[in-house]
Amino acid sequence: MIPFANQPVVQVLNTDVYQLGEKQVLENINFAIQKGEFVYLIGRTGSGKSSLLKTLYADLSLVKGSVQIAGYELNSIRRKDIPFLRRKLGIVFQDFQLFMDRNIAQNLEFVLKATGWTDSMKMKTRIAEVLIRVGLSGEMNKMPHQLSGGEQQRVVIARALLNDPEILLADEPTGNLDPEVSEDIMRLFLSINKSGMSVLMATHDFDLIRKFPQRMLRCENGKVVERDYL
Ligand code: ATP
Ligand code: MG
């Protein structure tokens, strides 16, 4: 399924978001994200940011509405297609979820193999490319514990870039980092975005938003609304 060039990367229509156990979190939401857009997702704790992101990457199932993302319609997506959808999405969490007993190159190689890569030269090249992209070209033989929190988050971003996704979905990617390191990570997201990749980033970090203003969507009272102020 190849999306048309002018189609939004994400289109959410009349959609409800449900957590596990049928708890409704968001109701009748509507928004679109265009190719190359950078969008913050804000809102109080418990307002539904993570639940919305999980719905977008098909971790929570779509109960009502229509979600198109990266060329897939989540209404009709089959379970066996979900791994292919995920290759078109770069997912970045606050907690890094790296394998602590494998070095950086092995962490990235694991994902490539799991997503169908077989040629070891091509894998090596791709790993080098994404590590250069995030400013970590010299660290591929280090173990995760030998890296700082900011560096580990860069590895996670490199991992998200491996399959050249259409959009990065980031859930509080700077939540565990101190302010200076958070700004560096934000600059990295912005430079990736500049090269044409869309980004949807859930964050609580108002200092970051003030410093790097971008379009904002806010979860509030079970809705998602466009906001142009904090
Ligand atoms: P935070 O800013 O704290 O990360 P959030 O905006 O990401 O909050 P969600 O985690 O999406 O909010 O939570 C939305 C609602 O869903 C809350 O009422 C929460 O209690 C509920 N919820 C979250 N995770 C689960 C789960 N695994 N099972 C059931 N309910 C959940
Ligand atoms: Mg959350």
PDB file of C-alpha atoms and ligand atoms in Angstrom:
ATOM      1  CA  MET A   1       0.000   0.000   0.000  1.00  0.00           C
ATOM      2  CA  ILE A   2       1.731   3.136  -1.185  1.00  0.00           C
ATOM      3  CA  PRO A   3       0.150   6.366   0.004  1.00  0.00           C
ATOM      4  CA  PHE A   4      -0.429   9.147  -2.486  1.00  0.00           C
ATOM      5  CA  ALA A   5       2.173  11.856  -2.171  1.00  0.00           C
ATOM      6  CA  ASN A   6      -0.328  14.494  -1.088  1.00  0.00           C
ATOM      7  CA  GLN A   7      -2.192  12.306   1.401  1.00  0.00           C
ATOM      8  CA  PRO A   8      -1.732  13.140   5.098  1.00  0.00           C
ATOM      9  CA  VAL A   9       0.579  10.782   6.973  1.00  0.00           C
ATOM     10  CA  VAL A  10      -2.044  10.521   9.710  1.00  0.00           C
ATOM     11  CA  GLN A  11      -5.777  11.072   9.310  1.00  0.00           C
ATOM     12  CA  VAL A  12      -8.038  10.438  12.280  1.00  0.00           C
ATOM     13  CA  LEU A  13     -11.788  10.731  11.723  1.00  0.00           C
ATOM     14  CA  ASN A  14     -14.602  10.442  14.305  1.00  0.00           C
ATOM     15  CA  THR A  15     -12.430   8.112  16.332  1.00  0.00           C
ATOM     16  CA  ASP A  16     -12.794   6.897  19.904  1.00  0.00           C
ATOM     17  CA  VAL A  17      -9.772   5.708  21.886  1.00  0.00           C
ATOM     18  CA  TYR A  18     -10.309   2.897  24.364  1.00  0.00           C
ATOM     19  CA  GLN A  19      -7.850   1.558  26.914  1.00  0.00           C
ATOM     20  CA  LEU A  20      -7.701  -2.098  27.818  1.00  0.00           C
ATOM     21  CA  GLY A  21     -10.790  -3.126  29.715  1.00  0.00           C
ATOM     22  CA  GLU A  22     -13.016  -1.042  27.423  1.00  0.00           C
ATOM     23  CA  LYS A  23     -12.337   2.174  29.274  1.00  0.00           C
ATOM     24  CA  GLN A  24     -13.052   5.090  26.946  1.00  0.00           C
ATOM     25  CA  VAL A  25     -10.243   7.645  27.009  1.00  0.00           C
ATOM     26  CA  LEU A  26     -10.991   9.892  24.017  1.00  0.00           C
ATOM     27  CA  GLU A  27     -14.226  10.376  22.083  1.00  0.00           C
ATOM     28  CA  ASN A  28     -14.942  11.422  18.518  1.00  0.00           C
ATOM     29  CA  ILE A  29     -11.525  12.864  17.765  1.00  0.00           C
ATOM     30  CA  ASN A  30     -10.492  14.349  14.432  1.00  0.00           C
ATOM     31  CA  PHE A  31      -7.108  15.554  13.233  1.00  0.00           C
ATOM     32  CA  ALA A  32      -4.600  15.114  10.429  1.00  0.00           C
ATOM     33  CA  ILE A  33      -0.830  15.317  10.258  1.00  0.00           C
ATOM     34  CA  GLN A  34       0.708  16.203   6.912  1.00  0.00           C
ATOM     35  CA  LYS A  35       3.931  14.899   5.517  1.00  0.00           C
ATOM     36  CA  GLY A  36       6.846  16.765   7.069  1.00  0.00           C
ATOM     37  CA  GLU A  37       4.865  18.262   9.969  1.00  0.00           C
ATOM     38  CA  PHE A  38       6.151  18.410  13.549  1.00  0.00           C
ATOM     39  CA  VAL A  39       3.343  18.202  16.115  1.00  0.00           C
ATOM     40  CA  TYR A  40       3.426  18.212  19.901  1.00  0.00           C
ATOM     41  CA  LEU A  41       0.824  16.185  21.772  1.00  0.00           C
ATOM     42  CA  ILE A  42       0.160  17.794  25.142  1.00  0.00           C
ATOM     43  CA  GLY A  43      -2.341  17.396  27.958  1.00  0.00           C
ATOM     44  CA  ARG A  44      -2.484  16.556  31.650  1.00  0.00           C
ATOM     45  CA  THR A  45      -1.368  13.256  33.036  1.00  0.00           C
ATOM     46  CA  GLY A  46      -4.038  10.665  32.315  1.00  0.00           C
ATOM     47  CA  SER A  47      -5.572  12.742  29.509  1.00  0.00           C
ATOM     48  CA  GLY A  48      -4.902  10.078  26.887  1.00  0.00           C
ATOM     49  CA  LYS A  49      -1.667  10.971  25.067  1.00  0.00           C
ATOM     50  CA  SER A  50      -0.071   7.542  25.386  1.00  0.00           C
ATOM     51  CA  SER A  51      -3.368   5.815  24.655  1.00  0.00           C
ATOM     52  CA  LEU A  52      -3.718   7.825  21.446  1.00  0.00           C
ATOM     53  CA  LEU A  53      -0.173   6.964  20.364  1.00  0.00           C
ATOM     54  CA  LYS A  54      -0.800   3.283  21.142  1.00  0.00           C
ATOM     55  CA  THR A  55      -3.910   3.393  18.985  1.00  0.00           C
ATOM     56  CA  LEU A  56      -1.858   4.906  16.152  1.00  0.00           C
ATOM     57  CA  TYR A  57       0.688   2.089  16.270  1.00  0.00           C
ATOM     58  CA  ALA A  58      -2.039  -0.524  16.653  1.00  0.00           C
ATOM     59  CA  ASP A  59      -1.138  -1.577  20.173  1.00  0.00           C
ATOM     60  CA  LEU A  60      -4.661  -0.645  21.263  1.00  0.00           C
ATOM     61  CA  SER A  61      -7.322  -1.716  18.839  1.00  0.00           C
ATOM     62  CA  LEU A  62      -9.511   0.709  16.989  1.00  0.00           C
ATOM     63  CA  VAL A  63     -13.066   0.290  18.199  1.00  0.00           C
ATOM     64  CA  LYS A  64     -14.839   3.165  16.500  1.00  0.00           C
ATOM     65  CA  GLY A  65     -13.836   5.604  13.780  1.00  0.00           C
ATOM     66  CA  SER A  66     -11.295   5.682  11.006  1.00  0.00           C
ATOM     67  CA  VAL A  67      -7.524   6.008  11.317  1.00  0.00           C
ATOM     68  CA  GLN A  68      -5.261   6.103   8.310  1.00  0.00           C
ATOM     69  CA  ILE A  69      -1.570   6.095   9.065  1.00  0.00           C
ATOM     70  CA  ALA A  70       1.400   5.637   6.745  1.00  0.00           C
ATOM     71  CA  GLY A  71      -0.847   4.185   4.064  1.00  0.00           C
ATOM     72  CA  TYR A  72      -2.665   1.716   6.332  1.00  0.00           C
ATOM     73  CA  GLU A  73      -6.318   1.856   7.378  1.00  0.00           C
ATOM     74  CA  LEU A  74      -6.412   0.617  10.958  1.00  0.00           C
ATOM     75  CA  ASN A  75     -10.063  -0.330  10.690  1.00  0.00           C
ATOM     76  CA  SER A  76      -9.331  -3.088   8.273  1.00  0.00           C
ATOM     77  CA  ILE A  77      -5.704  -3.900   9.121  1.00  0.00           C
ATOM     78  CA  ARG A  78      -5.021  -7.589   9.618  1.00  0.00           C
ATOM     79  CA  ARG A  79      -2.975  -8.785  12.546  1.00  0.00           C
ATOM     80  CA  LYS A  80      -0.290 -10.093  10.223  1.00  0.00           C
ATOM     81  CA  ASP A  81       0.089  -6.636   8.651  1.00  0.00           C
ATOM     82  CA  ILE A  82       0.781  -4.864  11.946  1.00  0.00           C
ATOM     83  CA  PRO A  83       4.552  -5.586  11.820  1.00  0.00           C
ATOM     84  CA  PHE A  84       4.616  -3.994   8.351  1.00  0.00           C
ATOM     85  CA  LEU A  85       2.751  -0.943   9.640  1.00  0.00           C
ATOM     86  CA  ARG A  86       5.278  -0.653  12.495  1.00  0.00           C
ATOM     87  CA  ARG A  87       8.144  -0.536   9.985  1.00  0.00           C
ATOM     88  CA  LYS A  88       6.602   2.648   8.603  1.00  0.00           C
ATOM     89  CA  LEU A  89       6.456   4.162  12.096  1.00  0.00           C
ATOM     90  CA  GLY A  90       9.467   5.008  14.210  1.00  0.00           C
ATOM     91  CA  ILE A  91       8.465   4.510  17.824  1.00  0.00           C
ATOM     92  CA  VAL A  92      10.438   6.204  20.607  1.00  0.00           C
ATOM     93  CA  PHE A  93       9.639   5.700  24.292  1.00  0.00           C
ATOM     94  CA  GLN A  94      10.793   7.502  27.400  1.00  0.00           C
ATOM     95  CA  ASP A  95      12.350   4.347  28.856  1.00  0.00           C
ATOM     96  CA  PHE A  96      14.860   3.206  26.359  1.00  0.00           C
ATOM     97  CA  GLN A  97      14.102  -0.512  26.147  1.00  0.00           C
ATOM     98  CA  LEU A  98      17.506  -1.434  24.801  1.00  0.00           C
ATOM     99  CA  PHE A  99      18.878  -4.924  25.326  1.00  0.00           C
ATOM    100  CA  MET A 100      21.386  -4.278  28.081  1.00  0.00           C
ATOM    101  CA  ASP A 101      23.384  -7.451  27.309  1.00  0.00           C
ATOM    102  CA  ARG A 102      24.019  -6.511  23.671  1.00  0.00           C
ATOM    103  CA  ASN A 103      26.140  -3.724  22.288  1.00  0.00           C
ATOM    104  CA  ILE A 104      24.711  -0.850  20.250  1.00  0.00           C
ATOM    105  CA  ALA A 105      25.329  -2.428  16.845  1.00  0.00           C
ATOM    106  CA  GLN A 106      23.778  -5.706  18.056  1.00  0.00           C
ATOM    107  CA  ASN A 107      20.723  -3.852  19.382  1.00  0.00           C
ATOM    108  CA  LEU A 108      20.198  -2.304  15.957  1.00  0.00           C
ATOM    109  CA  GLU A 109      20.993  -5.502  14.081  1.00  0.00           C
ATOM    110  CA  PHE A 110      18.363  -7.322  16.134  1.00  0.00           C
ATOM    111  CA  VAL A 111      15.691  -4.945  14.823  1.00  0.00           C
ATOM    112  CA  LEU A 112      16.877  -5.208  11.234  1.00  0.00           C
ATOM    113  CA  LYS A 113      16.793  -9.009  11.355  1.00  0.00           C
ATOM    114  CA  ALA A 114      13.379  -8.954  13.015  1.00  0.00           C
ATOM    115  CA  THR A 115      12.089  -6.762  10.188  1.00  0.00           C
ATOM    116  CA  GLY A 116      13.286  -8.967   7.397  1.00  0.00           C
ATOM    117  CA  TRP A 117      16.823  -7.798   6.606  1.00  0.00           C
ATOM    118  CA  THR A 118      19.236 -10.617   5.741  1.00  0.00           C
ATOM    119  CA  ASP A 119      22.241  -9.169   3.896  1.00  0.00           C
ATOM    120  CA  SER A 120      24.927  -8.557   6.529  1.00  0.00           C
ATOM    121  CA  MET A 121      26.786  -5.904   4.494  1.00  0.00           C
ATOM    122  CA  LYS A 122      23.575  -3.957   3.955  1.00  0.00           C
ATOM    123  CA  MET A 123      22.779  -4.242   7.661  1.00  0.00           C
ATOM    124  CA  LYS A 124      26.237  -2.962   8.614  1.00  0.00           C
ATOM    125  CA  THR A 125      25.869  -0.016   6.263  1.00  0.00           C
ATOM    126  CA  ARG A 126      22.406   0.860   7.543  1.00  0.00           C
ATOM    127  CA  ILE A 127      23.548   0.665  11.174  1.00  0.00           C
ATOM    128  CA  ALA A 128      26.463   2.986  10.409  1.00  0.00           C
ATOM    129  CA  GLU A 129      24.143   5.417   8.595  1.00  0.00           C
ATOM    130  CA  VAL A 130      21.616   5.754  11.413  1.00  0.00           C
ATOM    131  CA  LEU A 131      24.343   6.067  14.049  1.00  0.00           C
ATOM    132  CA  ILE A 132      25.962   8.872  12.047  1.00  0.00           C
ATOM    133  CA  ARG A 133      22.529  10.483  11.741  1.00  0.00           C
ATOM    134  CA  VAL A 134      22.147  10.665  15.533  1.00  0.00           C
ATOM    135  CA  GLY A 135      25.765  11.658  16.193  1.00  0.00           C
ATOM    136  CA  LEU A 136      26.976   8.349  17.644  1.00  0.00           C
ATOM    137  CA  SER A 137      29.159   6.923  14.916  1.00  0.00           C
ATOM    138  CA  GLY A 138      31.981   5.993  17.270  1.00  0.00           C
ATOM    139  CA  GLU A 139      29.862   4.113  19.810  1.00  0.00           C
ATOM    140  CA  MET A 140      28.609   1.054  18.001  1.00  0.00           C
ATOM    141  CA  ASN A 141      30.680  -1.416  20.003  1.00  0.00           C
ATOM    142  CA  LYS A 142      29.735   0.017  23.393  1.00  0.00           C
ATOM    143  CA  MET A 143      27.245  -1.583  25.726  1.00  0.00           C
ATOM    144  CA  PRO A 144      24.171   0.502  26.612  1.00  0.00           C
ATOM    145  CA  HIS A 145      25.347   0.973  30.223  1.00  0.00           C
ATOM    146  CA  GLN A 146      28.499   2.639  28.902  1.00  0.00           C
ATOM    147  CA  LEU A 147      26.379   5.426  27.403  1.00  0.00           C
ATOM    148  CA  SER A 148      24.716   8.386  29.117  1.00  0.00           C
ATOM    149  CA  GLY A 149      20.917   8.666  29.203  1.00  0.00           C
ATOM    150  CA  GLY A 150      20.998  11.164  26.331  1.00  0.00           C
ATOM    151  CA  GLU A 151      23.217   8.865  24.278  1.00  0.00           C
ATOM    152  CA  GLN A 152      20.945   5.897  24.968  1.00  0.00           C
ATOM    153  CA  GLN A 153      18.001   7.953  23.764  1.00  0.00           C
ATOM    154  CA  ARG A 154      19.967   8.709  20.578  1.00  0.00           C
ATOM    155  CA  VAL A 155      20.404   4.965  20.058  1.00  0.00           C
ATOM    156  CA  VAL A 156      16.643   4.542  20.457  1.00  0.00           C
ATOM    157  CA  ILE A 157      16.082   7.256  17.842  1.00  0.00           C
ATOM    158  CA  ALA A 158      18.619   5.551  15.546  1.00  0.00           C
ATOM    159  CA  ARG A 159      16.710   2.302  16.061  1.00  0.00           C
ATOM    160  CA  ALA A 160      13.461   4.065  15.132  1.00  0.00           C
ATOM    161  CA  LEU A 161      15.059   5.361  11.907  1.00  0.00           C
ATOM    162  CA  LEU A 162      16.346   1.985  10.689  1.00  0.00           C
ATOM    163  CA  ASN A 163      13.492   1.279   8.290  1.00  0.00           C
ATOM    164  CA  ASP A 164      13.155   4.899   7.134  1.00  0.00           C
ATOM    165  CA  PRO A 165       9.675   5.431   8.612  1.00  0.00           C
ATOM    166  CA  GLU A 166       7.154   8.004   7.436  1.00  0.00           C
ATOM    167  CA  ILE A 167       6.556   9.350  10.923  1.00  0.00           C
ATOM    168  CA  LEU A 168       8.223   9.236  14.323  1.00  0.00           C
ATOM    169  CA  LEU A 169       5.842   8.665  17.234  1.00  0.00           C
ATOM    170  CA  ALA A 170       7.590   9.704  20.424  1.00  0.00           C
ATOM    171  CA  ASP A 171       6.093   9.338  23.905  1.00  0.00           C
ATOM    172  CA  GLU A 172       7.843  11.729  26.285  1.00  0.00           C
ATOM    173  CA  PRO A 173      11.237  11.053  24.748  1.00  0.00           C
ATOM    174  CA  THR A 174      12.900  13.573  27.055  1.00  0.00           C
ATOM    175  CA  GLY A 175      11.000  12.545  30.188  1.00  0.00           C
ATOM    176  CA  ASN A 176      14.044  11.022  31.882  1.00  0.00           C
ATOM    177  CA  LEU A 177      16.645  13.529  30.714  1.00  0.00           C
ATOM    178  CA  ASP A 178      17.920  16.745  32.247  1.00  0.00           C
ATOM    179  CA  PRO A 179      17.049  20.039  30.496  1.00  0.00           C
ATOM    180  CA  GLU A 180      20.263  20.504  28.557  1.00  0.00           C
ATOM    181  CA  VAL A 181      20.257  16.955  27.219  1.00  0.00           C
ATOM    182  CA  SER A 182      16.541  17.284  26.433  1.00  0.00           C
ATOM    183  CA  GLU A 183      17.309  20.274  24.228  1.00  0.00           C
ATOM    184  CA  ASP A 184      19.958  18.303  22.348  1.00  0.00           C
ATOM    185  CA  ILE A 185      17.486  15.476  21.755  1.00  0.00           C
ATOM    186  CA  MET A 186      14.874  18.001  20.640  1.00  0.00           C
ATOM    187  CA  ARG A 187      17.345  19.516  18.162  1.00  0.00           C
ATOM    188  CA  LEU A 188      17.957  16.031  16.822  1.00  0.00           C
ATOM    189  CA  PHE A 189      14.210  15.460  16.329  1.00  0.00           C
ATOM    190  CA  LEU A 190      13.948  18.832  14.584  1.00  0.00           C
ATOM    191  CA  SER A 191      16.821  18.071  12.237  1.00  0.00           C
ATOM    192  CA  ILE A 192      15.292  14.694  11.381  1.00  0.00           C
ATOM    193  CA  ASN A 193      11.990  16.489  10.797  1.00  0.00           C
ATOM    194  CA  LYS A 194      13.735  19.001   8.512  1.00  0.00           C
ATOM    195  CA  SER A 195      14.751  16.184   6.237  1.00  0.00           C
ATOM    196  CA  GLY A 196      11.035  15.501   5.637  1.00  0.00           C
ATOM    197  CA  MET A 197       9.984  12.986   8.275  1.00  0.00           C
ATOM    198  CA  SER A 198       6.834  13.794  10.240  1.00  0.00           C
ATOM    199  CA  VAL A 199       7.035  13.773  14.041  1.00  0.00           C
ATOM    200  CA  LEU A 200       4.299  13.430  16.673  1.00  0.00           C
ATOM    201  CA  MET A 201       5.768  13.925  20.140  1.00  0.00           C
ATOM    202  CA  ALA A 202       3.876  13.626  23.420  1.00  0.00           C
ATOM    203  CA  THR A 203       5.485  15.806  26.045  1.00  0.00           C
ATOM    204  CA  HIS A 204       4.962  17.548  29.377  1.00  0.00           C
ATOM    205  CA  ASP A 205       7.998  19.711  28.860  1.00  0.00           C
ATOM    206  CA  PHE A 206       6.650  23.247  28.474  1.00  0.00           C
ATOM    207  CA  ASP A 207      10.134  24.768  28.583  1.00  0.00           C
ATOM    208  CA  LEU A 208      11.001  22.757  25.500  1.00  0.00           C
ATOM    209  CA  ILE A 209       7.770  23.791  23.747  1.00  0.00           C
ATOM    210  CA  ARG A 210       8.390  27.456  24.532  1.00  0.00           C
ATOM    211  CA  LYS A 211      11.906  27.221  23.213  1.00  0.00           C
ATOM    212  CA  PHE A 212      10.992  25.257  20.064  1.00  0.00           C
ATOM    213  CA  PRO A 213       7.402  26.233  19.195  1.00  0.00           C
ATOM    214  CA  GLN A 214       5.544  23.874  16.866  1.00  0.00           C
ATOM    215  CA  ARG A 215       1.950  22.957  16.160  1.00  0.00           C
ATOM    216  CA  MET A 216       0.195  21.577  19.271  1.00  0.00           C
ATOM    217  CA  LEU A 217      -2.622  19.085  19.768  1.00  0.00           C
ATOM    218  CA  ARG A 218      -3.989  18.833  23.291  1.00  0.00           C
ATOM    219  CA  CYS A 219      -5.879  15.984  24.912  1.00  0.00           C
ATOM    220  CA  GLU A 220      -8.468  17.455  27.240  1.00  0.00           C
ATOM    221  CA  ASN A 221     -11.818  16.295  28.573  1.00  0.00           C
ATOM    222  CA  GLY A 222     -11.866  13.290  26.294  1.00  0.00           C
ATOM    223  CA  LYS A 223     -11.218  15.345  23.139  1.00  0.00           C
ATOM    224  CA  VAL A 224      -8.221  16.280  21.029  1.00  0.00           C
ATOM    225  CA  VAL A 225      -8.122  19.987  20.265  1.00  0.00           C
ATOM    226  CA  GLU A 226      -5.817  22.206  18.272  1.00  0.00           C
ATOM    227  CA  ARG A 227      -4.005  24.713  20.557  1.00  0.00           C
ATOM    228  CA  ASP A 228      -1.909  27.728  19.699  1.00  0.00           C
ATOM    229  CA  TYR A 229      -0.993  28.708  23.265  1.00  0.00           C
ATOM    230  CA  LEU A 230       0.219  26.850  26.338  1.00  0.00           C
TER     231      LEU A 230
HETATM  232  P1  ATP B   1       0.800  10.745  31.217  1.00  0.00           P
HETATM  233  O1  ATP B   1       1.017  12.191  30.886  1.00  0.00           O
HETATM  234  O2  ATP B   1       0.803  10.505  32.677  1.00  0.00           O
HETATM  235  O3  ATP B   1       1.701   9.827  30.465  1.00  0.00           O
HETATM  236  P2  ATP B   1      -1.312  10.177  29.332  1.00  0.00           P
HETATM  237  O4  ATP B   1      -1.885  11.450  28.809  1.00  0.00           O
HETATM  238  O5  ATP B   1      -0.314   9.475  28.489  1.00  0.00           O
HETATM  239  O6  ATP B   1      -0.709  10.442  30.785  1.00  0.00           O
HETATM  240  P3  ATP B   1      -2.740   7.651  29.284  1.00  0.00           P
HETATM  241  O7  ATP B   1      -1.616   6.848  29.802  1.00  0.00           O
HETATM  242  O8  ATP B   1      -3.108   7.540  27.859  1.00  0.00           O
HETATM  243  O9  ATP B   1      -2.537   9.208  29.648  1.00  0.00           O
HETATM  244  O10 ATP B   1      -3.993   7.315  30.183  1.00  0.00           O
HETATM  245  C1  ATP B   1      -5.304   7.669  29.805  1.00  0.00           C
HETATM  246  C2  ATP B   1      -6.290   6.921  30.686  1.00  0.00           C
HETATM  247  O11 ATP B   1      -6.170   5.526  30.420  1.00  0.00           O
HETATM  248  C3  ATP B   1      -6.046   7.094  32.175  1.00  0.00           C
HETATM  249  O12 ATP B   1      -7.290   7.166  32.801  1.00  0.00           O
HETATM  250  C4  ATP B   1      -5.323   5.836  32.560  1.00  0.00           C
HETATM  251  O13 ATP B   1      -5.615   5.496  33.881  1.00  0.00           O
HETATM  252  C5  ATP B   1      -5.884   4.802  31.610  1.00  0.00           C
HETATM  253  N1  ATP B   1      -4.891   3.753  31.320  1.00  0.00           N
HETATM  254  C6  ATP B   1      -3.610   3.945  30.972  1.00  0.00           C
HETATM  255  N2  ATP B   1      -2.978   2.775  30.761  1.00  0.00           N
HETATM  256  C7  ATP B   1      -3.891   1.814  30.985  1.00  0.00           C
HETATM  257  C8  ATP B   1      -3.867   0.376  30.932  1.00  0.00           C
HETATM  258  N3  ATP B   1      -2.758  -0.292  30.584  1.00  0.00           N
HETATM  259  N4  ATP B   1      -5.012  -0.285  31.248  1.00  0.00           N
HETATM  260  C9  ATP B   1      -6.137   0.378  31.567  1.00  0.00           C
HETATM  261  N5  ATP B   1      -6.220   1.722  31.638  1.00  0.00           N
HETATM  262  C10 ATP B   1      -5.123   2.439  31.352  1.00  0.00           C
HETATM  263 MG    MG B   2       1.658   8.911  28.770  1.00  0.00          MG
END
